[in-house]
PDB file of C-alpha atoms (C1' of nucleotides) in Angstrom:
ATOM      1  CA  MET A  94      17.697   2.397  -3.869  1.00 76.00           C
ATOM      2  CA  ALA A  95      19.676  -0.222  -5.202  1.00 79.00           C
ATOM      3  CA  GLU A  96      17.855  -2.922  -7.439  1.00 80.00           C
ATOM      4  CA  PRO A  97      16.770  -5.750  -5.766  1.00 85.00           C
ATOM      5  CA  GLN A  98      19.175  -9.186  -6.044  1.00 83.00           C
ATOM      6  CA  CYS A  99      16.066 -10.890  -6.803  1.00 85.00           C
ATOM      7  CA  PRO A 100      14.552 -10.223  -9.727  1.00 84.00           C
ATOM      8  CA  GLU A 101      11.319 -11.574  -8.737  1.00 81.00           C
ATOM      9  CA  CYS A 102      11.062  -9.348  -6.030  1.00 82.00           C
ATOM     10  CA  GLY A 103      11.072  -6.531  -8.366  1.00 82.00           C
ATOM     11  CA  ARG A 104       8.663  -7.806 -10.370  1.00 81.00           C
ATOM     12  CA  ILE A 105       6.135  -8.746  -7.940  1.00 81.00           C
ATOM     13  CA  ASN A 106       6.704  -5.477  -6.273  1.00 82.00           C
ATOM     14  CA  GLU A 107       5.735  -3.977  -9.444  1.00 80.00           C
ATOM     15  CA  VAL A 108       2.387  -5.988  -9.752  1.00 81.00           C
ATOM     16  CA  LEU A 109       1.558  -5.045  -6.182  1.00 83.00           C
ATOM     17  CA  SER A 110       1.960  -1.188  -6.607  1.00 81.00           C
ATOM     18  CA  ARG A 111      -0.387  -1.573  -9.511  1.00 79.00           C
ATOM     19  CA  VAL A 112      -3.092  -3.437  -7.769  1.00 85.00           C
ATOM     20  CA  GLY A 113      -2.141  -4.044  -4.451  1.00 84.00           C
ATOM     21  CA  ASP A 114      -3.129  -1.025  -2.655  1.00 86.00           C
ATOM     22  CA  ARG A 115      -5.652  -1.036  -0.234  1.00 86.00           C
ATOM     23  CA  TRP A 116      -8.578   0.402  -2.261  1.00 92.00           C
ATOM     24  CA  SER A 117      -8.336  -1.835  -5.271  1.00 92.00           C
ATOM     25  CA  VAL A 118      -8.390  -4.494  -3.062  1.00 90.00           C
ATOM     26  CA  LEU A 119     -11.341  -3.494  -1.776  1.00 91.00           C
ATOM     27  CA  VAL A 120     -12.801  -2.477  -5.025  1.00 94.00           C
ATOM     28  CA  VAL A 121     -12.240  -5.990  -6.395  1.00 93.00           C
ATOM     29  CA  ILE A 122     -13.814  -7.553  -3.181  1.00 90.00           C
ATOM     30  CA  SER A 123     -16.589  -5.516  -3.599  1.00 94.00           C
ATOM     31  CA  LEU A 124     -17.376  -6.358  -7.320  1.00 96.00           C
ATOM     32  CA  ALA A 125     -16.626  -9.871  -6.352  1.00 93.00           C
ATOM     33  CA  GLN A 126     -19.482  -9.918  -4.124  1.00 91.00           C
ATOM     34  CA  TYR A 127     -22.288  -7.650  -5.701  1.00 95.00           C
ATOM     35  CA  GLY A 128     -21.346  -8.284  -9.414  1.00 96.00           C
ATOM     36  CA  VAL A 129     -22.131  -4.749 -10.605  1.00 97.00           C
ATOM     37  CA  LEU A 130     -22.180  -1.707  -8.667  1.00 98.00           C
ATOM     38  CA  ARG A 131     -22.758   1.817  -9.539  1.00 98.00           C
ATOM     39  CA  PHE A 132     -20.494   4.656  -8.709  1.00 97.00           C
ATOM     40  CA  ASN A 133     -21.935   6.005  -5.564  1.00 96.00           C
ATOM     41  CA  ALA A 134     -22.869   2.462  -4.370  1.00 96.00           C
ATOM     42  CA  LEU A 135     -19.093   1.636  -4.359  1.00 96.00           C
ATOM     43  CA  LYS A 136     -18.427   5.007  -2.564  1.00 95.00           C
ATOM     44  CA  ARG A 137     -21.003   4.464   0.453  1.00 93.00           C
ATOM     45  CA  HIS A 138     -19.977   0.736   0.637  1.00 93.00           C
ATOM     46  CA  LEU A 139     -16.387   1.220   0.944  1.00 93.00           C
ATOM     47  CA  GLY A 140     -16.582   4.800   2.821  1.00 92.00           C
ATOM     48  CA  ILE A 141     -13.661   5.926   0.299  1.00 94.00           C
ATOM     49  CA  SER A 142     -13.644   9.726  -1.013  1.00 95.00           C
ATOM     50  CA  GLN A 143     -14.930  10.399  -4.200  1.00 97.00           C
ATOM     51  CA  ARG A 144     -11.478  11.374  -5.689  1.00 97.00           C
ATOM     52  CA  MET A 145      -9.719   8.103  -4.642  1.00 96.00           C
ATOM     53  CA  LEU A 146     -12.706   5.976  -5.907  1.00 97.00           C
ATOM     54  CA  SER A 147     -12.367   7.764  -9.238  1.00 97.00           C
ATOM     55  CA  LEU A 148      -8.636   7.214  -9.282  1.00 96.00           C
ATOM     56  CA  THR A 149      -8.776   3.815  -8.397  1.00 96.00           C
ATOM     57  CA  LEU A 150     -11.406   2.837 -10.691  1.00 97.00           C
ATOM     58  CA  ARG A 151      -9.754   4.170 -13.772  1.00 95.00           C
ATOM     59  CA  GLU A 152      -6.583   2.589 -12.537  1.00 94.00           C
ATOM     60  CA  LEU A 153      -8.458  -0.853 -12.581  1.00 95.00           C
ATOM     61  CA  GLU A 154      -9.901  -0.369 -15.770  1.00 96.00           C
ATOM     62  CA  ARG A 155      -6.509   0.659 -17.250  1.00 94.00           C
ATOM     63  CA  ASP A 156      -5.137  -2.606 -16.013  1.00 94.00           C
ATOM     64  CA  GLY A 157      -7.890  -4.595 -17.300  1.00 96.00           C
ATOM     65  CA  LEU A 158      -9.311  -5.556 -13.956  1.00 96.00           C
ATOM     66  CA  VAL A 159     -12.578  -3.630 -14.165  1.00 97.00           C
ATOM     67  CA  SER A 160     -14.984  -2.878 -16.785  1.00 98.00           C
ATOM     68  CA  ARG A 161     -17.059   0.586 -17.065  1.00 98.00           C
ATOM     69  CA  THR A 162     -20.293   0.700 -18.509  1.00 98.00           C
ATOM     70  CA  TYR A 163     -21.936   4.154 -19.544  1.00 97.00           C
ATOM     71  CA  HIS A 164     -25.509   4.369 -19.897  1.00 96.00           C
ATOM     72  CA  PRO A 165     -26.141   8.042 -20.972  1.00 94.00           C
ATOM     73  CA  THR A 166     -29.651   8.459 -19.476  1.00 94.00           C
ATOM     74  CA  ILE A 167     -30.991  11.277 -16.988  1.00 92.00           C
ATOM     75  CA  PRO A 168     -29.402  11.226 -14.530  1.00 93.00           C
ATOM     76  CA  PRO A 169     -26.114   9.587 -16.038  1.00 95.00           C
ATOM     77  CA  LYS A 170     -25.660   5.898 -14.686  1.00 97.00           C
ATOM     78  CA  VAL A 171     -22.346   4.151 -14.846  1.00 98.00           C
ATOM     79  CA  GLU A 172     -21.814   0.460 -13.981  1.00 98.00           C
ATOM     80  CA  TYR A 173     -18.617  -1.351 -12.831  1.00 98.00           C
ATOM     81  CA  ALA A 174     -17.739  -5.012 -12.983  1.00 98.00           C
ATOM     82  CA  LEU A 175     -14.854  -7.634 -12.947  1.00 98.00           C
ATOM     83  CA  THR A 176     -13.639  -8.378 -16.284  1.00 97.00           C
ATOM     84  CA  PRO A 177     -12.442 -12.456 -16.710  1.00 97.00           C
ATOM     85  CA  LEU A 178      -8.915 -10.915 -15.880  1.00 96.00           C
ATOM     86  CA  GLY A 179     -10.310  -9.179 -12.630  1.00 96.00           C
ATOM     87  CA  GLU A 180     -12.276 -12.392 -11.939  1.00 96.00           C
ATOM     88  CA  SER A 181      -8.963 -14.482 -11.719  1.00 95.00           C
ATOM     89  CA  PHE A 182      -7.636 -11.897  -9.267  1.00 92.00           C
ATOM     90  CA  ARG A 183     -10.903 -13.089  -7.017  1.00 90.00           C
ATOM     91  CA  GLU A 184      -9.247 -16.189  -5.819  1.00 89.00           C
ATOM     92  CA  PRO A 185      -5.923 -14.860  -4.520  1.00 89.00           C
ATOM     93  CA  VAL A 186      -7.831 -11.771  -3.439  1.00 84.00           C
ATOM     94  CA  LYS A 187     -10.396 -13.808  -1.330  1.00 84.00           C
ATOM     95  CA  ALA A 188      -7.588 -15.981   0.272  1.00 87.00           C
ATOM     96  CA  LEU A 189      -6.405 -12.812   1.553  1.00 83.00           C
ATOM     97  CA  GLY A 190      -9.416 -11.500   2.931  1.00 80.00           C
ATOM     98  CA  LEU A 191     -10.250 -14.530   4.928  1.00 85.00           C
ATOM     99  CA  TRP A 192      -6.888 -14.733   6.266  1.00 89.00           C
ATOM    100  CA  ALA A 193      -7.163 -11.154   7.481  1.00 82.00           C
ATOM    101  CA  LEU A 194     -10.619 -11.700   9.151  1.00 82.00           C
ATOM    102  CA  GLU A 195      -9.434 -15.013  10.837  1.00 89.00           C
ATOM    103  CA  HIS A 196      -6.189 -13.752  12.438  1.00 90.00           C
ATOM    104  CA  LEU A 197      -6.895 -10.137  13.127  1.00 87.00           C
ATOM    105  CA  PRO A 198      -7.543 -11.344  16.576  1.00 91.00           C
ATOM    106  CA  ALA A 199      -4.124 -13.187  16.786  1.00 94.00           C
ATOM    107  CA  ILE A 200      -2.473 -10.201  15.450  1.00 92.00           C
ATOM    108  CA  ASP A 201      -4.257  -7.688  17.700  1.00 90.00           C
ATOM    109  CA  ALA A 202      -2.991 -10.143  20.736  1.00 94.00           C
ATOM    110  CA  ALA A 203       0.410 -10.288  19.479  1.00 95.00           C
ATOM    111  CA  ARG A 204       0.329  -6.602  19.482  1.00 92.00           C
ATOM    112  CA  ALA A 205      -0.904  -6.143  22.756  1.00 93.00           C
ATOM    113  CA  GLU A 206       1.793  -8.540  24.357  1.00 94.00           C
ATOM    114  CA  TYR A 207       4.762  -6.692  22.338  1.00 94.00           C
ATOM    115  CA  ASP A 208       3.561  -3.113  23.265  1.00 92.00           C
ATOM    116  CA  ALA A 209       3.349  -4.686  26.858  1.00 93.00           C
ATOM    117  CA  ALA A 210       6.715  -5.913  27.048  1.00 92.00           C
ATOM    118  CA  ALA A 211       7.974  -2.677  25.493  1.00 87.00           C
ATOM    119  CA  GLU A 212       6.405  -0.949  28.130  1.00 82.00           C
ATOM    120  CA  ALA A 213       8.178  -3.336  30.990  1.00 85.00           C
ATOM    121  CA  GLU A 214      11.305  -2.663  29.400  1.00 74.00           C
ATOM    122  CA  LYS A 215      10.899   1.069  30.030  1.00 63.00           C
ATOM    123  CA  LYS A 216      10.690   0.750  33.590  1.00 64.00           C
ATOM    124  CA  THR A 217      13.777  -1.592  33.851  1.00 66.00           C
ATOM    125  CA  ALA A 218      15.333   1.719  31.908  1.00 55.00           C
TER     126      ALA A 218
ATOM    127  CA  MET B 282     -14.306  10.099   5.498  1.00 73.00           C
ATOM    128  CA  ALA B 283     -17.613   8.524   6.142  1.00 76.00           C
ATOM    129  CA  GLU B 284     -17.527   5.207   7.597  1.00 77.00           C
ATOM    130  CA  PRO B 285     -17.938   2.303   5.370  1.00 81.00           C
ATOM    131  CA  GLN B 286     -21.633   0.915   4.997  1.00 79.00           C
ATOM    132  CA  CYS B 287     -19.719  -2.084   4.881  1.00 82.00           C
ATOM    133  CA  PRO B 288     -18.230  -3.391   8.267  1.00 80.00           C
ATOM    134  CA  GLU B 289     -16.358  -6.240   6.945  1.00 79.00           C
ATOM    135  CA  CYS B 290     -14.593  -4.082   4.405  1.00 79.00           C
ATOM    136  CA  GLY B 291     -13.914  -1.517   7.609  1.00 78.00           C
ATOM    137  CA  ARG B 292     -11.756  -4.408   9.107  1.00 78.00           C
ATOM    138  CA  ILE B 293     -10.408  -5.942   6.027  1.00 78.00           C
ATOM    139  CA  ASN B 294      -8.950  -2.526   5.395  1.00 80.00           C
ATOM    140  CA  GLU B 295      -7.680  -2.488   9.150  1.00 78.00           C
ATOM    141  CA  VAL B 296      -5.641  -5.820   8.360  1.00 78.00           C
ATOM    142  CA  LEU B 297      -4.413  -4.684   5.167  1.00 81.00           C
ATOM    143  CA  SER B 298      -3.047  -1.465   6.461  1.00 79.00           C
ATOM    144  CA  ARG B 299      -1.210  -3.550   9.076  1.00 77.00           C
ATOM    145  CA  VAL B 300       0.473  -6.420   6.918  1.00 82.00           C
ATOM    146  CA  GLY B 301      -0.853  -5.615   3.486  1.00 82.00           C
ATOM    147  CA  ASP B 302       1.982  -2.900   2.340  1.00 85.00           C
ATOM    148  CA  ARG B 303       4.431  -3.707  -0.356  1.00 85.00           C
ATOM    149  CA  TRP B 304       7.466  -4.098   1.995  1.00 91.00           C
ATOM    150  CA  SER B 305       5.734  -6.438   4.418  1.00 92.00           C
ATOM    151  CA  VAL B 306       4.344  -9.004   1.972  1.00 89.00           C
ATOM    152  CA  LEU B 307       7.825  -9.004   0.096  1.00 91.00           C
ATOM    153  CA  VAL B 308       9.711  -9.657   3.452  1.00 94.00           C
ATOM    154  CA  VAL B 309       7.188 -12.512   4.173  1.00 93.00           C
ATOM    155  CA  ILE B 310       7.576 -13.901   0.804  1.00 90.00           C
ATOM    156  CA  SER B 311      11.541 -13.957   1.107  1.00 94.00           C
ATOM    157  CA  LEU B 312      11.525 -15.198   4.759  1.00 96.00           C
ATOM    158  CA  ALA B 313       9.024 -18.085   3.596  1.00 93.00           C
ATOM    159  CA  GLN B 314      11.322 -18.749   0.714  1.00 92.00           C
ATOM    160  CA  TYR B 315      14.817 -19.047   2.875  1.00 95.00           C
ATOM    161  CA  GLY B 316      13.565 -19.722   6.341  1.00 96.00           C
ATOM    162  CA  VAL B 317      16.207 -17.738   7.854  1.00 97.00           C
ATOM    163  CA  LEU B 318      17.510 -14.363   6.958  1.00 98.00           C
ATOM    164  CA  ARG B 319      19.839 -11.791   8.473  1.00 98.00           C
ATOM    165  CA  PHE B 320      19.321  -8.043   8.501  1.00 98.00           C
ATOM    166  CA  ASN B 321      21.676  -7.300   5.611  1.00 97.00           C
ATOM    167  CA  ALA B 322      20.617 -10.479   3.225  1.00 97.00           C
ATOM    168  CA  LEU B 323      17.024  -9.196   3.281  1.00 96.00           C
ATOM    169  CA  LYS B 324      18.142  -6.009   2.570  1.00 96.00           C
ATOM    170  CA  ARG B 325      20.435  -6.989  -0.638  1.00 94.00           C
ATOM    171  CA  HIS B 326      17.842  -9.428  -1.447  1.00 94.00           C
ATOM    172  CA  LEU B 327      14.560  -6.988  -1.420  1.00 93.00           C
ATOM    173  CA  GLY B 328      16.580  -3.559  -2.911  1.00 93.00           C
ATOM    174  CA  ILE B 329      15.202  -1.752   0.289  1.00 94.00           C
ATOM    175  CA  SER B 330      16.374   0.932   2.394  1.00 96.00           C
ATOM    176  CA  GLN B 331      17.841   0.149   5.592  1.00 97.00           C
ATOM    177  CA  ARG B 332      15.354   2.375   7.351  1.00 97.00           C
ATOM    178  CA  MET B 333      12.155   0.683   5.671  1.00 96.00           C
ATOM    179  CA  LEU B 334      13.641  -2.797   6.206  1.00 97.00           C
ATOM    180  CA  SER B 335      14.088  -1.895  10.122  1.00 97.00           C
ATOM    181  CA  LEU B 336      10.607  -0.146  10.408  1.00 96.00           C
ATOM    182  CA  THR B 337       9.076  -3.055   8.465  1.00 96.00           C
ATOM    183  CA  LEU B 338      10.705  -5.810  10.250  1.00 97.00           C
ATOM    184  CA  ARG B 339       9.412  -4.250  13.716  1.00 96.00           C
ATOM    185  CA  GLU B 340       6.087  -4.157  12.702  1.00 94.00           C
ATOM    186  CA  LEU B 341       6.065  -7.314  11.342  1.00 95.00           C
ATOM    187  CA  GLU B 342       7.555  -8.413  14.697  1.00 96.00           C
ATOM    188  CA  ARG B 343       4.960  -6.596  16.770  1.00 94.00           C
ATOM    189  CA  ASP B 344       2.130  -8.152  14.814  1.00 94.00           C
ATOM    190  CA  GLY B 345       3.635 -11.476  15.587  1.00 96.00           C
ATOM    191  CA  LEU B 346       4.140 -12.612  11.792  1.00 96.00           C
ATOM    192  CA  VAL B 347       8.384 -12.370  12.323  1.00 97.00           C
ATOM    193  CA  SER B 348      10.487 -13.544  14.997  1.00 98.00           C
ATOM    194  CA  ARG B 349      13.910 -11.956  15.729  1.00 98.00           C
ATOM    195  CA  THR B 350      16.848 -13.646  16.989  1.00 98.00           C
ATOM    196  CA  TYR B 351      19.525 -11.540  18.170  1.00 97.00           C
ATOM    197  CA  HIS B 352      23.218 -13.444  18.746  1.00 97.00           C
ATOM    198  CA  PRO B 353      25.541 -11.040  20.572  1.00 95.00           C
ATOM    199  CA  THR B 354      28.484 -11.849  18.822  1.00 94.00           C
ATOM    200  CA  ILE B 355      31.002  -9.829  17.427  1.00 93.00           C
ATOM    201  CA  PRO B 356      29.911  -8.661  14.594  1.00 93.00           C
ATOM    202  CA  PRO B 357      26.459  -8.910  15.816  1.00 96.00           C
ATOM    203  CA  LYS B 358      24.254 -11.133  14.092  1.00 97.00           C
ATOM    204  CA  VAL B 359      20.595 -10.901  13.905  1.00 98.00           C
ATOM    205  CA  GLU B 360      18.201 -13.683  12.159  1.00 98.00           C
ATOM    206  CA  TYR B 361      14.550 -13.226  11.407  1.00 98.00           C
ATOM    207  CA  ALA B 362      12.146 -15.971  10.308  1.00 98.00           C
ATOM    208  CA  LEU B 363       8.133 -16.683  10.196  1.00 98.00           C
ATOM    209  CA  THR B 364       6.306 -17.380  13.454  1.00 98.00           C
ATOM    210  CA  PRO B 365       3.550 -19.819  12.889  1.00 97.00           C
ATOM    211  CA  LEU B 366       1.443 -16.796  12.300  1.00 96.00           C
ATOM    212  CA  GLY B 367       3.363 -16.144   9.730  1.00 96.00           C
ATOM    213  CA  GLU B 368       3.492 -19.245   8.173  1.00 96.00           C
ATOM    214  CA  SER B 369      -0.142 -19.231   7.979  1.00 95.00           C
ATOM    215  CA  PHE B 370       0.292 -15.948   6.131  1.00 92.00           C
ATOM    216  CA  ARG B 371       2.208 -17.700   3.553  1.00 90.00           C
ATOM    217  CA  GLU B 372      -0.605 -19.654   2.037  1.00 89.00           C
ATOM    218  CA  PRO B 373      -2.833 -16.313   0.766  1.00 89.00           C
ATOM    219  CA  VAL B 374       0.771 -14.463   0.008  1.00 84.00           C
ATOM    220  CA  LYS B 375       1.897 -17.165  -2.236  1.00 85.00           C
ATOM    221  CA  ALA B 376      -1.739 -17.219  -4.181  1.00 88.00           C
ATOM    222  CA  LEU B 377      -0.854 -13.220  -4.516  1.00 83.00           C
ATOM    223  CA  GLY B 378       2.631 -13.630  -5.320  1.00 80.00           C
ATOM    224  CA  LEU B 379       2.183 -16.116  -8.221  1.00 86.00           C
ATOM    225  CA  TRP B 380      -1.129 -14.486  -9.770  1.00 89.00           C
ATOM    226  CA  ALA B 381       1.008 -11.256 -10.003  1.00 83.00           C
ATOM    227  CA  LEU B 382       3.934 -12.947 -11.776  1.00 83.00           C
ATOM    228  CA  GLU B 383       1.260 -14.876 -13.774  1.00 89.00           C
ATOM    229  CA  HIS B 384      -0.599 -12.061 -14.969  1.00 90.00           C
ATOM    230  CA  LEU B 385       1.893  -9.180 -15.397  1.00 88.00           C
ATOM    231  CA  PRO B 386       1.760  -9.504 -19.222  1.00 91.00           C
ATOM    232  CA  ALA B 387      -1.995  -9.466 -19.043  1.00 94.00           C
ATOM    233  CA  ILE B 388      -1.904  -6.348 -17.247  1.00 92.00           C
ATOM    234  CA  ASP B 389       0.775  -4.843 -19.489  1.00 91.00           C
ATOM    235  CA  ALA B 390      -1.055  -5.624 -22.174  1.00 94.00           C
ATOM    236  CA  ALA B 391      -4.434  -4.001 -20.962  1.00 95.00           C
ATOM    237  CA  ARG B 392      -2.693  -1.070 -20.010  1.00 92.00           C
ATOM    238  CA  ALA B 393      -0.752  -0.538 -23.418  1.00 93.00           C
ATOM    239  CA  GLU B 394      -4.348  -1.195 -25.246  1.00 94.00           C
ATOM    240  CA  TYR B 395      -6.188   1.594 -22.872  1.00 94.00           C
ATOM    241  CA  ASP B 396      -3.309   3.877 -23.391  1.00 92.00           C
ATOM    242  CA  ALA B 397      -3.444   3.407 -27.260  1.00 93.00           C
ATOM    243  CA  ALA B 398      -7.233   4.054 -26.892  1.00 91.00           C
ATOM    244  CA  ALA B 399      -6.861   7.211 -24.974  1.00 86.00           C
ATOM    245  CA  GLU B 400      -4.297   8.360 -27.128  1.00 81.00           C
ATOM    246  CA  ALA B 401      -6.539   8.028 -30.245  1.00 83.00           C
ATOM    247  CA  GLU B 402      -9.151   9.588 -28.442  1.00 72.00           C
ATOM    248  CA  LYS B 403      -7.399  12.668 -28.152  1.00 63.00           C
ATOM    249  CA  LYS B 404      -6.843  12.900 -31.922  1.00 64.00           C
ATOM    250  CA  THR B 405     -10.666  13.057 -32.405  1.00 66.00           C
ATOM    251  CA  ALA B 406     -10.600  15.657 -30.250  1.00 55.00           C
TER     252      ALA B 406
ATOM    253  C1'  DC C  24     -25.574  11.159 -10.863  1.00 72.31           C
ATOM    254  C1'  DG C  25     -20.916  10.697 -11.902  1.00 72.31           C
ATOM    255  C1'  DG C  26     -17.623  12.493 -12.410  1.00 72.31           C
ATOM    256  C1'  DT C  27     -13.099  16.564 -12.866  1.00 72.31           C
ATOM    257  C1'  DA C  28      -9.802  20.317 -10.619  1.00 72.31           C
ATOM    258  C1'  DT C  29      -7.665  22.395  -6.958  1.00 72.31           C
ATOM    259  C1'  DC C  30      -5.631  22.707  -2.686  1.00 72.31           C
ATOM    260  C1'  DC C  31      -3.298  21.294   1.271  1.00 72.31           C
ATOM    261  C1'  DG C  32      -1.966  17.930   5.132  1.00 72.31           C
ATOM    262  C1'  DA C  33       0.089  13.919   6.945  1.00 72.31           C
ATOM    263  C1'  DG C  34       2.532  10.249   6.155  1.00 72.31           C
ATOM    264  C1'  DA C  35       5.625   7.111   3.153  1.00 72.31           C
ATOM    265  C1'  DC C  36      10.123   6.747   1.642  1.00 72.31           C
ATOM    266  C1'  DG C  37      14.956   7.057   0.120  1.00 72.31           C
ATOM    267  C1'  DA C  38      19.777   9.241   1.603  1.00 72.31           C
ATOM    268  C1'  DT C  39      23.108  10.048   4.601  1.00 72.31           C
ATOM    269  C1'  DA C  40      25.423  10.276   8.637  1.00 72.31           C
ATOM    270  C1'  DC C  41      26.079   8.515  13.094  1.00 72.31           C
ATOM    271  C1'  DT C  42      26.273   4.386  16.974  1.00 72.31           C
ATOM    272  C1'  DG C  43      27.287  -0.146  19.786  1.00 72.31           C
TER     273       DG C  43
ATOM    274  C1'  DC D 238      26.828  -6.073  10.973  1.00 72.31           C
ATOM    275  C1'  DA D 239      22.402  -4.410  12.740  1.00 72.31           C
ATOM    276  C1'  DG D 240      20.566  -0.628  13.365  1.00 72.31           C
ATOM    277  C1'  DT D 241      19.027   4.724  15.073  1.00 72.31           C
ATOM    278  C1'  DA D 242      18.379   9.710  13.767  1.00 72.31           C
ATOM    279  C1'  DT D 243      17.287  13.501  10.827  1.00 72.31           C
ATOM    280  C1'  DC D 244      16.051  15.182   6.921  1.00 72.31           C
ATOM    281  C1'  DG D 245      13.962  16.614   2.284  1.00 72.31           C
ATOM    282  C1'  DT D 246      10.980  14.818  -0.993  1.00 72.31           C
ATOM    283  C1'  DC D 247       7.057  12.989  -3.030  1.00 72.31           C
ATOM    284  C1'  DT D 248       2.766  10.658  -2.970  1.00 72.31           C
ATOM    285  C1'  DC D 249      -1.448   9.165  -0.993  1.00 72.31           C
ATOM    286  C1'  DG D 250      -5.569  10.857   0.137  1.00 72.31           C
ATOM    287  C1'  DG D 251      -9.473  13.629   2.091  1.00 72.31           C
ATOM    288  C1'  DA D 252     -12.197  18.310   1.505  1.00 72.31           C
ATOM    289  C1'  DT D 253     -13.957  21.367  -1.214  1.00 72.31           C
ATOM    290  C1'  DA D 254     -15.905  23.633  -5.162  1.00 72.31           C
ATOM    291  C1'  DC D 255     -17.538  22.989  -9.808  1.00 72.31           C
ATOM    292  C1'  DC D 256     -19.273  20.833 -14.679  1.00 72.31           C
ATOM    293  C1'  DG D 257     -22.228  17.574 -18.206  1.00 72.31           C
TER     294       DG D 257
END
DNA sequence: CGGTATCCGAGACGATACTG
DNA sequence: CAGTATCGTCTCGGATACCG
């Protein structure tokens, strides 16, 4: 693709591809809500596959949003929590989550209407 | 995958898969900034492929976030703008975009540090 | 328990060519 | 100008199996 005429869009794009994916957002939301969570707790809570959770957590740790604490007990115990940077991400994410919950019905309605109109269109043709 | 233990996560996930992808977010940001934009203007501005822009816009229109106005002139002219629902999406999206711009350096730093540590680890082994 | 390694299908995405 | 159609590629992400 051609580079964007707008450099800001390129950079926002860049950050969004890092921490903007679905699983990252959901992990941050969960940690924000519960403070500290173990691997399998997160897994069950989100309904995410082991593989994706592992990858997502590693990326989040790498980006400095999440801290990983390993307790070498038997059985092993690993706890994940938000770093200060992760905490700062809470606000915008929370806003997004709230908007999502609030406007889901409106989106569903718009979608139904659009589909109905498209269906009517087909009859005309 | 197993269903999430947390139903809220399921719903947030649902909305995010609709309007949470990278291109949708960037289109909304652009429209929020300029008010009204034509197809190719958006295309150049974002550095998006024709195909993805077409798909993204259709989805956004279907979800009721973006309005499409067709002027049957020669050459044709199509204008895209935010609907009221789309406008309401501006706030959370703006928060996200600002956070992204503001914390990109911190993320880069964290990432560099993480990678350096990983590199040092390899030498030990 | 908390991962990693491997495999594989489905969908995302870009490039290109064509249409009204 | 504003798309649609088709194609090939590449990444996402689940399933499965195995390790410390």
